Amino acid sequence: MMIDTPAVLIDRERLTANISRMAAHAGAHEIALRPHVKTHKIIEIAQMQVDAGARGITCATIGEAEIFAGAGFTDIFIAYPLYLTDHAVQRLNAIPGEISIGVDSVEMAQATAGLREDIKALIEVDSGHRRSGVTATASELSQIREALGSRYAGVFTFPGHSYGPGNGEQAAADELQALNNSVQRLAGGLTSGGSSPSAQFTDAIDEMRPGVYVFNDSQQITSGACTEKQVAMTVLSTVVSRNVSDRRIILDAGSKILSTDKPAWIDGNGFVLGNPEARISALSEHHATIFWPDKVLLPVIGEQLNIVPNHACNVINLVDEVYVREADGTFRTWKVVARGRNN
Amino acid sequence: MMIDTPAVLIDRERLTANISRMAAHAGAHEIALRPHVKTHKIIEIAQMQVDAGARGITCATIGEAEIFAGAGFTDIFIAYPLYLTDHAVQRLNAIPGEISIGVDSVEMAQATAGLREDIKALIEVDSGHRRSGVTATASELSQIREALGSRYAGVFTFPGHSYGPGNGEQAAADELQALNNSVQRLAGGLTSGGSSPSAQFTDAIDEMRPGVYVFNDSQQITSGACTEKQVAMTVLSTVVSRNVSDRRIILDAGSKILSTDKPAWIDGNGFVLGNPEARISALSEHHATIFWPDKVLLPVIGEQLNIVPNHACNVINLVDEVYVREADGTFRTWKVVARGRNN
């Protein structure tokens, strides 16, 4: 099969292994798994996760939930402090199945009154990431609980400070404390947490919602969540230009397929699979610049390389379909059905 | 009109003014304008540029050229050193109208033999950006010229080192030197250059290909190419969470609509229009974190803010349509028809 580059490739064996590994880990710790589908936005992968035992799925937006509910998924948590306009309420009320949403303010707890009675709400608490979510000790926590009434289902957090070398264990400890302190104050409720880098340390909560583990990427490797051999998604690219005296090559995979996600603790904008020293030093929209390692033969024009991106979630959100390489070497394509569903 | 956030908004008056200003500047310097449509990927905007006097358009990929040729544009330069697979050659040969492509190696100059006779090629030279392109003094330049034969049309460069505070003038000087030295060595040919930050200093070349000037963004402001009042594209977002004691607000515009483009010389991941001190300090996929300036009233949950992104081109590539605000306050939508056309 001839693939026009740049293109997103998925290795089915590695994908299956990643899904099984996390399911086994969650099972061994008696934690329900509710994977975040914003990472892949693909029906086939969500189905593999549910088949492996996931309790349900997590979405980031109403639009993602609409797509996955339309494909038959019936237990969806939108882990986001939605602003409930009339239109948002209408859209949520029209989604079939078990739906729950996030809330982190008294105003929005009150606004849930317009929602269908069976739509549940979880209160977001901040476990140290300093993004959305109330602090577990704030008086607002009880006020939100009260405003939610019978709609209250529990608390959730995203321990996003797990990203970065060696951060996972402390983030998991912070998460455990924030979630358990919160339900203790609120006299019960589900505890939902989890991120891919902290998952291996997650314990004693009810469910977890990692996302990136299905694919893995440069951030997960550097955070200590996986090895390079567990990377299931790459960007196939072609060498389109080279400067031999500079040992510089240019690939046709730019920021419009790799995205530019690059935290300070990551070197480069992705690297060549199997050649971790070949880091992308600069990204334009359709060019990746690599100053090629001295000890490795300089690729020729037309050579194809597999790039491990820094952040898989934003790569998937740039393409309408992906190529899946089966164990026998054949390819199929899957649609990224929830691509661009930002609201 | 109710707009679900996050959404890309275009101010029609500012867009028109930006297009007119660049057309007038090019006209005054007797430089033909061939704007890069990868910035907007929208037929209506390309038409406004041609109506304002553009000679033709520039695309980054064959896929973009297919879309714009299909909409009736007949003079298209794909300013990219394409790798000419059989499929790429087939696709190029099927595009109607005047087509030209970039070449920066002897291998690809030879491979152009498979192209339709009327498809022209320009040789890419590096004017200091250190990306693709041969150096103007390299022996390869003449070899590529020779291999192209009658297909040779001239030389082009992208002075991308124009990005950054105060870099435009030197980049324009480098561009002028690289292009003019090259055509002198090659005994003639078109000189094509230009970028939005260097455009005000561009002179004595045949055509220029700026892109971002139609919208402008935080990078263009910081590079000195425009003022905040010339920003024609913003991302409308809603405050979904706030922490009053931290003076922290969370917007629903994350990296999946703002992208994460952030060179070291830019503060933050975008800022609030009209409030340049309100910088986005962190971006998640669906959250923007702003520590709000002390002297400005903290926005409430549900408040809508217009964000000026760092890099307009990657924002457009994340959405399927944009909202255009007309002078009378009404809105229309335009399709981003070439979104995701990465090859």
PDB file of N, CA and C in Angstrom, chain A residues 288-335:
ATOM      1  N   ALA A 288      10.099  19.664   8.947  1.00  0.00           N
ATOM      2  CA  ALA A 288      10.772  19.370  10.209  1.00  0.00           C
ATOM      3  C   ALA A 288      12.261  19.399   9.922  1.00  0.00           C
ATOM      4  N   THR A 289      13.009  20.099  10.759  1.00  0.00           N
ATOM      5  CA  THR A 289      14.457  20.196  10.579  1.00  0.00           C
ATOM      6  C   THR A 289      15.156  19.285  11.577  1.00  0.00           C
ATOM      7  N   ILE A 290      16.033  18.420  11.062  1.00  0.00           N
ATOM      8  CA  ILE A 290      16.828  17.550  11.937  1.00  0.00           C
ATOM      9  C   ILE A 290      18.296  17.703  11.579  1.00  0.00           C
ATOM     10  N   PHE A 291      19.110  18.053  12.568  1.00  0.00           N
ATOM     11  CA  PHE A 291      20.559  17.982  12.387  1.00  0.00           C
ATOM     12  C   PHE A 291      20.928  16.556  12.784  1.00  0.00           C
ATOM     13  N   TRP A 292      21.338  15.784  11.793  1.00  0.00           N
ATOM     14  CA  TRP A 292      21.424  14.329  11.927  1.00  0.00           C
ATOM     15  C   TRP A 292      22.641  13.914  12.753  1.00  0.00           C
ATOM     16  N   PRO A 293      22.475  12.916  13.645  1.00  0.00           N
ATOM     17  CA  PRO A 293      23.604  12.482  14.484  1.00  0.00           C
ATOM     18  C   PRO A 293      24.803  12.049  13.641  1.00  0.00           C
ATOM     19  N   ASP A 294      25.995  12.421  14.087  1.00  0.00           N
ATOM     20  CA  ASP A 294      27.225  12.167  13.334  1.00  0.00           C
ATOM     21  C   ASP A 294      27.451  10.702  13.014  1.00  0.00           C
ATOM     22  N   LYS A 295      27.146   9.832  13.972  1.00  0.00           N
ATOM     23  CA  LYS A 295      27.531   8.431  13.795  1.00  0.00           C
ATOM     24  C   LYS A 295      26.545   7.621  12.965  1.00  0.00           C
ATOM     25  N   VAL A 296      25.448   8.235  12.544  1.00  0.00           N
ATOM     26  CA  VAL A 296      24.438   7.504  11.764  1.00  0.00           C
ATOM     27  C   VAL A 296      24.448   8.037  10.333  1.00  0.00           C
ATOM     28  N   LEU A 297      24.330   7.123   9.380  1.00  0.00           N
ATOM     29  CA  LEU A 297      24.352   7.498   7.965  1.00  0.00           C
ATOM     30  C   LEU A 297      23.244   8.503   7.637  1.00  0.00           C
ATOM     31  N   LEU A 298      23.595   9.561   6.943  1.00  0.00           N
ATOM     32  CA  LEU A 298      22.622  10.604   6.605  1.00  0.00           C
ATOM     33  C   LEU A 298      21.579  10.050   5.624  1.00  0.00           C
ATOM     34  N   PRO A 299      20.287  10.175   5.939  1.00  0.00           N
ATOM     35  CA  PRO A 299      19.251   9.671   5.024  1.00  0.00           C
ATOM     36  C   PRO A 299      19.305  10.399   3.683  1.00  0.00           C
ATOM     37  N   VAL A 300      18.839   9.710   2.650  1.00  0.00           N
ATOM     38  CA  VAL A 300      18.794  10.313   1.317  1.00  0.00           C
ATOM     39  C   VAL A 300      17.412  10.904   1.059  1.00  0.00           C
ATOM     40  N   ILE A 301      17.322  11.750   0.051  1.00  0.00           N
ATOM     41  CA  ILE A 301      16.033  12.318  -0.340  1.00  0.00           C
ATOM     42  C   ILE A 301      15.104  11.178  -0.771  1.00  0.00           C
ATOM     43  N   GLY A 302      13.895  11.197  -0.253  1.00  0.00           N
ATOM     44  CA  GLY A 302      12.931  10.158  -0.574  1.00  0.00           C
ATOM     45  C   GLY A 302      12.834   9.082   0.498  1.00  0.00           C
ATOM     46  N   GLU A 303      13.809   9.033   1.403  1.00  0.00           N
ATOM     47  CA  GLU A 303      13.768   8.036   2.478  1.00  0.00           C
ATOM     48  C   GLU A 303      12.605   8.355   3.418  1.00  0.00           C
ATOM     49  N   GLN A 304      11.932   7.287   3.895  1.00  0.00           N
ATOM     50  CA  GLN A 304      10.805   7.508   4.804  1.00  0.00           C
ATOM     51  C   GLN A 304      11.230   7.209   6.234  1.00  0.00           C
ATOM     52  N   LEU A 305      10.835   8.096   7.149  1.00  0.00           N
ATOM     53  CA  LEU A 305      11.178   7.943   8.563  1.00  0.00           C
ATOM     54  C   LEU A 305       9.903   7.992   9.389  1.00  0.00           C
ATOM     55  N   ASN A 306       9.900   7.238  10.486  1.00  0.00           N
ATOM     56  CA  ASN A 306       8.774   7.269  11.417  1.00  0.00           C
ATOM     57  C   ASN A 306       9.117   8.187  12.579  1.00  0.00           C
ATOM     58  N   ILE A 307       8.294   9.209  12.760  1.00  0.00           N
ATOM     59  CA  ILE A 307       8.548  10.180  13.822  1.00  0.00           C
ATOM     60  C   ILE A 307       7.680   9.872  15.044  1.00  0.00           C
ATOM     61  N   VAL A 308       8.301   9.879  16.216  1.00  0.00           N
ATOM     62  CA  VAL A 308       7.553   9.802  17.476  1.00  0.00           C
ATOM     63  C   VAL A 308       7.261  11.245  17.897  1.00  0.00           C
ATOM     64  N   PRO A 309       5.991  11.634  17.904  1.00  0.00           N
ATOM     65  CA  PRO A 309       5.692  13.024  18.259  1.00  0.00           C
ATOM     66  C   PRO A 309       5.780  13.247  19.767  1.00  0.00           C
ATOM     67  N   ASN A 310       5.825  14.510  20.161  1.00  0.00           N
ATOM     68  CA  ASN A 310       5.827  14.816  21.593  1.00  0.00           C
ATOM     69  C   ASN A 310       4.493  14.481  22.244  1.00  0.00           C
ATOM     70  N   HIS A 311       3.379  14.791  21.568  1.00  0.00           N
ATOM     71  CA  HIS A 311       2.063  14.669  22.208  1.00  0.00           C
ATOM     72  C   HIS A 311       1.058  14.082  21.212  1.00  0.00           C
ATOM     73  N   ALA A 312       0.700  12.825  21.418  1.00  0.00           N
ATOM     74  CA  ALA A 312      -0.153  12.093  20.474  1.00  0.00           C
ATOM     75  C   ALA A 312      -1.532  12.737  20.294  1.00  0.00           C
ATOM     76  N   CYS A 313      -2.118  13.276  21.367  1.00  0.00           N
ATOM     77  CA  CYS A 313      -3.503  13.776  21.291  1.00  0.00           C
ATOM     78  C   CYS A 313      -3.646  14.882  20.257  1.00  0.00           C
ATOM     79  N   ASN A 314      -2.683  15.769  20.200  1.00  0.00           N
ATOM     80  CA  ASN A 314      -2.787  16.869  19.248  1.00  0.00           C
ATOM     81  C   ASN A 314      -2.428  16.455  17.828  1.00  0.00           C
ATOM     82  N   VAL A 315      -1.697  15.376  17.677  1.00  0.00           N
ATOM     83  CA  VAL A 315      -1.422  14.848  16.332  1.00  0.00           C
ATOM     84  C   VAL A 315      -2.704  14.290  15.720  1.00  0.00           C
ATOM     85  N   ILE A 316      -3.378  13.446  16.479  1.00  0.00           N
ATOM     86  CA  ILE A 316      -4.624  12.832  15.985  1.00  0.00           C
ATOM     87  C   ILE A 316      -5.626  13.901  15.579  1.00  0.00           C
ATOM     88  N   ASN A 317      -5.663  14.994  16.333  1.00  0.00           N
ATOM     89  CA  ASN A 317      -6.647  16.052  16.066  1.00  0.00           C
ATOM     90  C   ASN A 317      -6.335  16.836  14.791  1.00  0.00           C
ATOM     91  N   LEU A 318      -5.250  16.485  14.108  1.00  0.00           N
ATOM     92  CA  LEU A 318      -4.879  17.195  12.879  1.00  0.00           C
ATOM     93  C   LEU A 318      -5.200  16.401  11.616  1.00  0.00           C
ATOM     94  N   VAL A 319      -5.592  15.150  11.785  1.00  0.00           N
ATOM     95  CA  VAL A 319      -5.846  14.326  10.586  1.00  0.00           C
ATOM     96  C   VAL A 319      -7.260  13.753  10.594  1.00  0.00           C
ATOM     97  N   ASP A 320      -7.783  13.490   9.416  1.00  0.00           N
ATOM     98  CA  ASP A 320      -9.131  12.946   9.289  1.00  0.00           C
ATOM     99  C   ASP A 320      -9.150  11.423   9.283  1.00  0.00           C
ATOM    100  N   GLU A 321      -8.000  10.820   9.003  1.00  0.00           N
ATOM    101  CA  GLU A 321      -7.934   9.358   9.080  1.00  0.00           C
ATOM    102  C   GLU A 321      -6.512   8.923   9.417  1.00  0.00           C
ATOM    103  N   VAL A 322      -6.427   7.693   9.901  1.00  0.00           N
ATOM    104  CA  VAL A 322      -5.120   7.131  10.250  1.00  0.00           C
ATOM    105  C   VAL A 322      -4.953   5.807   9.515  1.00  0.00           C
ATOM    106  N   TYR A 323      -3.709   5.404   9.324  1.00  0.00           N
ATOM    107  CA  TYR A 323      -3.391   4.116   8.720  1.00  0.00           C
ATOM    108  C   TYR A 323      -3.007   3.143   9.834  1.00  0.00           C
ATOM    109  N   VAL A 324      -3.649   1.981   9.822  1.00  0.00           N
ATOM    110  CA  VAL A 324      -3.404   0.971  10.857  1.00  0.00           C
ATOM    111  C   VAL A 324      -2.647  -0.184  10.225  1.00  0.00           C
ATOM    112  N   ARG A 325      -1.458  -0.452  10.772  1.00  0.00           N
ATOM    113  CA  ARG A 325      -0.658  -1.570  10.252  1.00  0.00           C
ATOM    114  C   ARG A 325      -0.970  -2.810  11.069  1.00  0.00           C
ATOM    115  N   GLU A 326      -1.520  -3.829  10.407  1.00  0.00           N
ATOM    116  CA  GLU A 326      -1.871  -5.078  11.078  1.00  0.00           C
ATOM    117  C   GLU A 326      -0.619  -5.935  11.271  1.00  0.00           C
ATOM    118  N   ALA A 327      -0.744  -6.974  12.063  1.00  0.00           N
ATOM    119  CA  ALA A 327       0.391  -7.861  12.348  1.00  0.00           C
ATOM    120  C   ALA A 327       0.954  -8.481  11.071  1.00  0.00           C
ATOM    121  N   ASP A 328       0.109  -8.691  10.075  1.00  0.00           N
ATOM    122  CA  ASP A 328       0.581  -9.329   8.840  1.00  0.00           C
ATOM    123  C   ASP A 328       1.144  -8.319   7.831  1.00  0.00           C
ATOM    124  N   GLY A 329       1.266  -7.067   8.255  1.00  0.00           N
ATOM    125  CA  GLY A 329       1.881  -6.068   7.382  1.00  0.00           C
ATOM    126  C   GLY A 329       0.902  -5.332   6.488  1.00  0.00           C
ATOM    127  N   THR A 330      -0.345  -5.771   6.459  1.00  0.00           N
ATOM    128  CA  THR A 330      -1.336  -5.056   5.652  1.00  0.00           C
ATOM    129  C   THR A 330      -1.804  -3.802   6.392  1.00  0.00           C
ATOM    130  N   PHE A 331      -2.436  -2.911   5.648  1.00  0.00           N
ATOM    131  CA  PHE A 331      -2.908  -1.655   6.232  1.00  0.00           C
ATOM    132  C   PHE A 331      -4.417  -1.535   6.075  1.00  0.00           C
ATOM    133  N   ARG A 332      -5.035  -0.879   7.027  1.00  0.00           N
ATOM    134  CA  ARG A 332      -6.417  -0.439   6.856  1.00  0.00           C
ATOM    135  C   ARG A 332      -6.475   1.014   7.326  1.00  0.00           C
ATOM    136  N   THR A 333      -7.572   1.693   7.052  1.00  0.00           N
ATOM    137  CA  THR A 333      -7.698   3.068   7.555  1.00  0.00           C
ATOM    138  C   THR A 333      -8.864   3.146   8.529  1.00  0.00           C
ATOM    139  N   TRP A 334      -8.699   3.995   9.525  1.00  0.00           N
ATOM    140  CA  TRP A 334      -9.770   4.297  10.472  1.00  0.00           C
ATOM    141  C   TRP A 334     -10.041   5.803  10.396  1.00  0.00           C
ATOM    142  N   LYS A 335     -11.286   6.177  10.566  1.00  0.00           N
ATOM    143  CA  LYS A 335     -11.656   7.594  10.557  1.00  0.00           C
ATOM    144  C   LYS A 335     -11.469   8.202  11.958  1.00  0.00           C
TER     145      LYS A 335
END
